[in-house]
Amino acid sequence: MASLITCPHCGTRPKEEFAIRGDAEPRRPSAGDRDEAWLGYVYTRDNRKGRIHEYWHHAGGCRRWLVVERDNLTHAVYGVTDAAQFPKAEAAE
Ligand SMILES: [Zn+2]
């Protein structure tokens, strides 16, 4: 069975229309934060197992940036949100 992602703009589509663009959970430091904060934000990732939030780009559809909540061990998808609506503070908790 094909993996399907429900885009909030286009409806249910095959995952091949999307490009995974990485962890959506790191929080961007403020402009005045120390270099170590920026180093961690740009280069360091936890690479966790289990339920995660990722940026996905609907390259073969609406071309919007989305945040997909999924389990990277089972590939179960729990939710898809437009990236502009993604509450970053909750994801970091
Ligand atoms: Zn779409």
CSV table of N, CA and C and ligand atoms in Angstrom, one decimal:
chain,number,residue,atom,x,y,z
A,1,MET,N,0.8,-1.2,0.0
A,1,MET,CA,0.0,0.0,0.0
A,1,MET,C,0.9,1.2,0.0
A,2,ALA,N,0.6,2.2,-0.8
A,2,ALA,CA,1.3,3.4,-0.9
A,2,ALA,C,1.2,4.3,0.3
A,3,SER,N,2.2,5.0,0.6
A,3,SER,CA,2.1,5.9,1.7
A,3,SER,C,1.5,7.2,1.2
A,4,LEU,N,0.5,7.6,2.0
A,4,LEU,CA,-0.3,8.8,1.6
A,4,LEU,C,-0.1,9.9,2.6
A,5,ILE,N,0.0,11.1,2.2
A,5,ILE,CA,0.1,12.3,3.0
A,5,ILE,C,-1.1,13.2,2.7
A,6,THR,N,-1.8,13.7,3.7
A,6,THR,CA,-2.9,14.6,3.5
A,6,THR,C,-2.5,16.0,3.6
A,7,CYS,N,-2.3,16.6,2.4
A,7,CYS,CA,-1.9,18.0,2.4
A,7,CYS,C,-3.1,18.9,2.8
A,8,PRO,N,-2.9,19.9,3.7
A,8,PRO,CA,-4.1,20.7,4.0
A,8,PRO,C,-4.6,21.5,2.9
A,9,HIS,N,-3.9,21.7,1.8
A,9,HIS,CA,-4.3,22.5,0.6
A,9,HIS,C,-4.8,21.6,-0.5
A,10,CYS,N,-4.2,20.4,-0.7
A,10,CYS,CA,-4.5,19.6,-1.9
A,10,CYS,C,-5.3,18.3,-1.6
A,11,GLY,N,-5.3,17.9,-0.3
A,11,GLY,CA,-6.0,16.6,0.0
A,11,GLY,C,-5.0,15.5,0.0
A,12,THR,N,-5.4,14.3,0.0
A,12,THR,CA,-4.6,13.1,0.1
A,12,THR,C,-3.8,12.8,-1.1
A,13,ARG,N,-2.5,12.8,-1.0
A,13,ARG,CA,-1.6,12.6,-2.2
A,13,ARG,C,-0.5,11.6,-1.8
A,14,PRO,N,0.1,11.0,-2.9
A,14,PRO,CA,1.2,10.0,-2.6
A,14,PRO,C,2.4,10.7,-2.1
A,15,LYS,N,3.2,10.1,-1.2
A,15,LYS,CA,4.4,10.7,-0.6
A,15,LYS,C,5.4,11.1,-1.6
A,16,GLU,N,5.4,10.5,-2.8
A,16,GLU,CA,6.4,10.8,-3.8
A,16,GLU,C,6.3,12.3,-4.3
A,17,GLU,N,5.1,12.9,-4.1
A,17,GLU,CA,5.0,14.3,-4.5
A,17,GLU,C,5.7,15.3,-3.5
A,18,PHE,N,6.2,14.8,-2.4
A,18,PHE,CA,6.8,15.6,-1.3
A,18,PHE,C,8.3,15.4,-1.2
A,19,ALA,N,9.0,16.4,-0.7
A,19,ALA,CA,10.4,16.3,-0.4
A,19,ALA,C,10.5,16.6,1.1
A,20,ILE,N,11.2,15.7,1.8
A,20,ILE,CA,11.5,15.9,3.2
A,20,ILE,C,12.7,16.8,3.4
A,21,ARG,N,12.5,17.8,4.2
A,21,ARG,CA,13.5,18.8,4.3
A,21,ARG,C,14.1,19.0,5.7
A,22,GLY,N,13.8,18.1,6.6
A,22,GLY,CA,14.5,18.1,7.9
A,22,GLY,C,13.7,18.4,9.1
A,23,ASP,N,14.3,18.3,10.2
A,23,ASP,CA,13.8,18.5,11.5
A,23,ASP,C,13.1,19.9,11.7
A,24,ALA,N,11.9,19.9,12.1
A,24,ALA,CA,11.1,21.2,12.3
A,24,ALA,C,11.2,21.7,13.7
A,25,GLU,N,11.9,21.0,14.6
A,25,GLU,CA,11.8,21.3,16.0
A,25,GLU,C,12.8,22.3,16.5
A,26,PRO,N,14.0,22.4,15.9
A,26,PRO,CA,14.9,23.4,16.5
A,26,PRO,C,14.4,24.8,16.4
A,27,ARG,N,14.6,25.6,17.5
A,27,ARG,CA,14.1,26.9,17.5
A,27,ARG,C,15.2,27.9,17.1
A,28,ARG,N,14.8,28.8,16.3
A,28,ARG,CA,15.8,29.8,15.7
A,28,ARG,C,16.2,30.8,16.9
A,29,PRO,N,17.5,30.9,17.1
A,29,PRO,CA,18.0,31.9,18.1
A,29,PRO,C,17.7,33.3,17.7
A,30,SER,N,17.8,34.2,18.7
A,30,SER,CA,17.6,35.6,18.4
A,30,SER,C,18.8,36.2,17.7
A,31,ALA,N,18.7,37.3,17.0
A,31,ALA,CA,19.8,37.9,16.3
A,31,ALA,C,21.0,38.1,17.2
A,32,GLY,N,20.8,38.5,18.4
A,32,GLY,CA,21.8,38.8,19.3
A,32,GLY,C,22.4,37.7,20.1
A,33,ASP,N,21.9,36.4,19.9
A,33,ASP,CA,22.4,35.3,20.7
A,33,ASP,C,23.8,34.9,20.3
A,34,ARG,N,24.5,34.2,21.2
A,34,ARG,CA,25.9,33.9,21.0
A,34,ARG,C,26.1,32.9,19.8
A,35,ASP,N,27.3,32.9,19.4
A,35,ASP,CA,27.7,32.0,18.2
A,35,ASP,C,27.3,30.5,18.5
A,36,GLU,N,27.5,30.1,19.7
A,36,GLU,CA,27.2,28.7,20.1
A,36,GLU,C,25.8,28.3,19.8
A,37,ALA,N,24.9,29.3,20.1
A,37,ALA,CA,23.4,29.0,19.9
A,37,ALA,C,23.2,28.9,18.4
A,38,TRP,N,23.8,29.7,17.6
A,38,TRP,CA,23.6,29.6,16.1
A,38,TRP,C,24.3,28.4,15.6
A,39,LEU,N,25.4,28.0,16.1
A,39,LEU,CA,26.1,26.8,15.7
A,39,LEU,C,25.2,25.6,15.9
A,40,GLY,N,24.6,25.5,17.1
A,40,GLY,CA,23.6,24.4,17.4
A,40,GLY,C,22.4,24.4,16.5
A,41,TYR,N,21.9,25.6,16.2
A,41,TYR,CA,20.7,25.7,15.4
A,41,TYR,C,21.0,25.3,13.9
A,42,VAL,N,22.1,25.7,13.4
A,42,VAL,CA,22.4,25.4,12.0
A,42,VAL,C,22.9,24.0,11.8
A,43,TYR,N,23.7,23.5,12.7
A,43,TYR,CA,24.4,22.2,12.4
A,43,TYR,C,24.1,21.0,13.2
A,44,THR,N,23.5,21.2,14.4
A,44,THR,CA,23.4,20.1,15.3
A,44,THR,C,21.9,19.6,15.3
A,45,ARG,N,21.8,18.3,15.1
A,45,ARG,CA,20.4,17.7,15.1
A,45,ARG,C,20.5,16.5,16.1
A,46,ASP,N,19.4,16.2,16.7
A,46,ASP,CA,19.3,15.1,17.7
A,46,ASP,C,19.2,13.8,17.0
A,47,ASN,N,18.6,13.7,15.8
A,47,ASN,CA,18.3,12.5,15.1
A,47,ASN,C,17.6,11.4,16.0
A,48,ARG,N,16.5,11.9,16.6
A,48,ARG,CA,15.7,11.1,17.5
A,48,ARG,C,15.0,10.0,16.7
A,49,LYS,N,14.6,8.9,17.5
A,49,LYS,CA,13.7,7.9,16.9
A,49,LYS,C,12.4,8.1,17.5
A,50,GLY,N,11.3,7.8,16.7
A,50,GLY,CA,10.0,7.9,17.2
A,50,GLY,C,9.2,9.0,16.6
A,51,ARG,N,8.3,9.6,17.4
A,51,ARG,CA,7.4,10.6,16.9
A,51,ARG,C,8.2,11.9,16.8
A,52,ILE,N,8.2,12.5,15.6
A,52,ILE,CA,9.0,13.7,15.3
A,52,ILE,C,8.1,14.6,14.4
A,53,HIS,N,8.6,15.9,14.3
A,53,HIS,CA,8.0,16.9,13.4
A,53,HIS,C,9.1,17.2,12.3
A,54,GLU,N,8.7,17.1,11.0
A,54,GLU,CA,9.6,17.4,10.0
A,54,GLU,C,9.0,18.4,9.0
A,55,TYR,N,9.9,19.2,8.4
A,55,TYR,CA,9.5,20.1,7.2
A,55,TYR,C,9.4,19.2,6.0
A,56,TRP,N,8.2,19.3,5.3
A,56,TRP,CA,8.0,18.6,4.0
A,56,TRP,C,7.6,19.7,3.1
A,57,HIS,N,8.1,19.6,1.8
A,57,HIS,CA,7.8,20.6,0.8
A,57,HIS,C,6.9,19.8,-0.2
A,58,HIS,N,5.7,20.4,-0.5
A,58,HIS,CA,4.8,19.7,-1.5
A,58,HIS,C,5.3,20.1,-2.9
A,59,ALA,N,6.4,19.6,-3.3
A,59,ALA,CA,7.0,20.0,-4.6
A,59,ALA,C,6.2,19.6,-5.8
A,60,GLY,N,5.4,18.5,-5.7
A,60,GLY,CA,4.6,18.1,-6.8
A,60,GLY,C,3.2,18.5,-6.7
A,61,GLY,N,2.9,19.5,-5.9
A,61,GLY,CA,1.5,19.9,-5.7
A,61,GLY,C,1.5,21.4,-5.5
A,62,CYS,N,1.0,21.9,-4.4
A,62,CYS,CA,0.8,23.3,-4.1
A,62,CYS,C,2.1,24.1,-3.9
A,63,ARG,N,3.2,23.4,-3.7
A,63,ARG,CA,4.6,23.9,-3.4
A,63,ARG,C,4.6,24.7,-2.0
A,64,ARG,N,3.7,24.3,-1.2
A,64,ARG,CA,3.7,24.9,0.2
A,64,ARG,C,4.6,24.1,1.1
A,65,TRP,N,5.2,24.8,2.1
A,65,TRP,CA,5.9,24.1,3.2
A,65,TRP,C,5.0,23.6,4.2
A,66,LEU,N,5.1,22.4,4.6
A,66,LEU,CA,4.3,21.7,5.6
A,66,LEU,C,5.1,21.2,6.8
A,67,VAL,N,4.5,21.0,7.9
A,67,VAL,CA,5.1,20.2,9.0
A,67,VAL,C,4.3,18.9,9.2
A,68,VAL,N,5.0,17.8,9.0
A,68,VAL,CA,4.4,16.5,9.1
A,68,VAL,C,4.9,15.9,10.4
A,69,GLU,N,3.9,15.5,11.2
A,69,GLU,CA,4.2,14.8,12.5
A,69,GLU,C,4.1,13.3,12.2
A,70,ARG,N,5.2,12.6,12.3
A,70,ARG,CA,5.2,11.1,12.0
A,70,ARG,C,6.2,10.4,12.9
A,71,ASP,N,6.0,9.1,12.9
A,71,ASP,CA,6.9,8.2,13.6
A,71,ASP,C,8.0,7.7,12.6
A,72,ASN,N,9.2,8.0,12.8
A,72,ASN,CA,10.2,7.6,11.9
A,72,ASN,C,10.7,6.1,12.0
A,73,LEU,N,10.1,5.4,12.9
A,73,LEU,CA,10.3,4.0,13.0
A,73,LEU,C,9.2,3.2,12.3
A,74,THR,N,8.0,3.6,12.5
A,74,THR,CA,6.8,2.9,12.0
A,74,THR,C,6.3,3.5,10.7
A,75,HIS,N,6.7,4.8,10.4
A,75,HIS,CA,6.2,5.6,9.3
A,75,HIS,C,4.7,6.0,9.4
A,76,ALA,N,4.2,5.8,10.6
A,76,ALA,CA,2.8,6.3,10.8
A,76,ALA,C,2.8,7.8,10.8
A,77,VAL,N,1.8,8.4,10.1
A,77,VAL,CA,1.7,9.9,10.1
A,77,VAL,C,0.5,10.3,11.0
A,78,TYR,N,0.8,11.2,11.9
A,78,TYR,CA,-0.2,11.7,12.9
A,78,TYR,C,-0.8,13.0,12.6
A,79,GLY,N,-0.2,13.8,11.7
A,79,GLY,CA,-0.8,15.1,11.4
A,79,GLY,C,0.0,15.8,10.4
A,80,VAL,N,-0.6,16.7,9.6
A,80,VAL,CA,0.0,17.6,8.7
A,80,VAL,C,-0.5,19.0,8.9
A,81,THR,N,0.4,19.9,9.0
A,81,THR,CA,0.1,21.3,9.2
A,81,THR,C,0.8,22.2,8.3
A,82,ASP,N,0.2,23.3,7.8
A,82,ASP,CA,0.9,24.3,7.0
A,82,ASP,C,2.0,24.8,7.9
A,83,ALA,N,3.2,25.0,7.4
A,83,ALA,CA,4.4,25.4,8.2
A,83,ALA,C,4.1,26.8,8.9
A,84,ALA,N,3.3,27.6,8.2
A,84,ALA,CA,3.0,29.0,8.7
A,84,ALA,C,2.2,28.9,10.0
A,85,GLN,N,1.5,27.7,10.2
A,85,GLN,CA,0.6,27.6,11.3
A,85,GLN,C,1.2,26.7,12.4
A,86,PHE,N,2.5,26.2,12.2
A,86,PHE,CA,3.1,25.3,13.1
A,86,PHE,C,3.5,26.0,14.4
A,87,PRO,N,3.0,25.6,15.5
A,87,PRO,CA,3.4,26.3,16.8
A,87,PRO,C,4.8,25.7,17.3
A,88,LYS,N,5.8,26.4,17.0
A,88,LYS,CA,7.2,26.0,17.3
A,88,LYS,C,7.4,25.8,18.8
A,89,ALA,N,6.8,26.6,19.6
A,89,ALA,CA,7.0,26.5,21.0
A,89,ALA,C,6.5,25.2,21.6
A,90,GLU,N,5.4,24.7,21.1
A,90,GLU,CA,4.9,23.4,21.5
A,90,GLU,C,5.8,22.2,21.1
A,91,ALA,N,6.4,22.3,19.9
A,91,ALA,CA,7.2,21.2,19.4
A,91,ALA,C,8.4,21.0,20.2
A,92,ALA,N,9.0,22.1,20.7
A,92,ALA,CA,10.2,22.0,21.5
A,92,ALA,C,10.0,21.5,22.9
A,93,GLU,N,8.8,21.4,23.3
A,93,GLU,CA,8.5,20.8,24.7
A,93,GLU,C,8.7,19.3,24.7
B,1,ZN,ZN,-0.3,20.6,-1.3
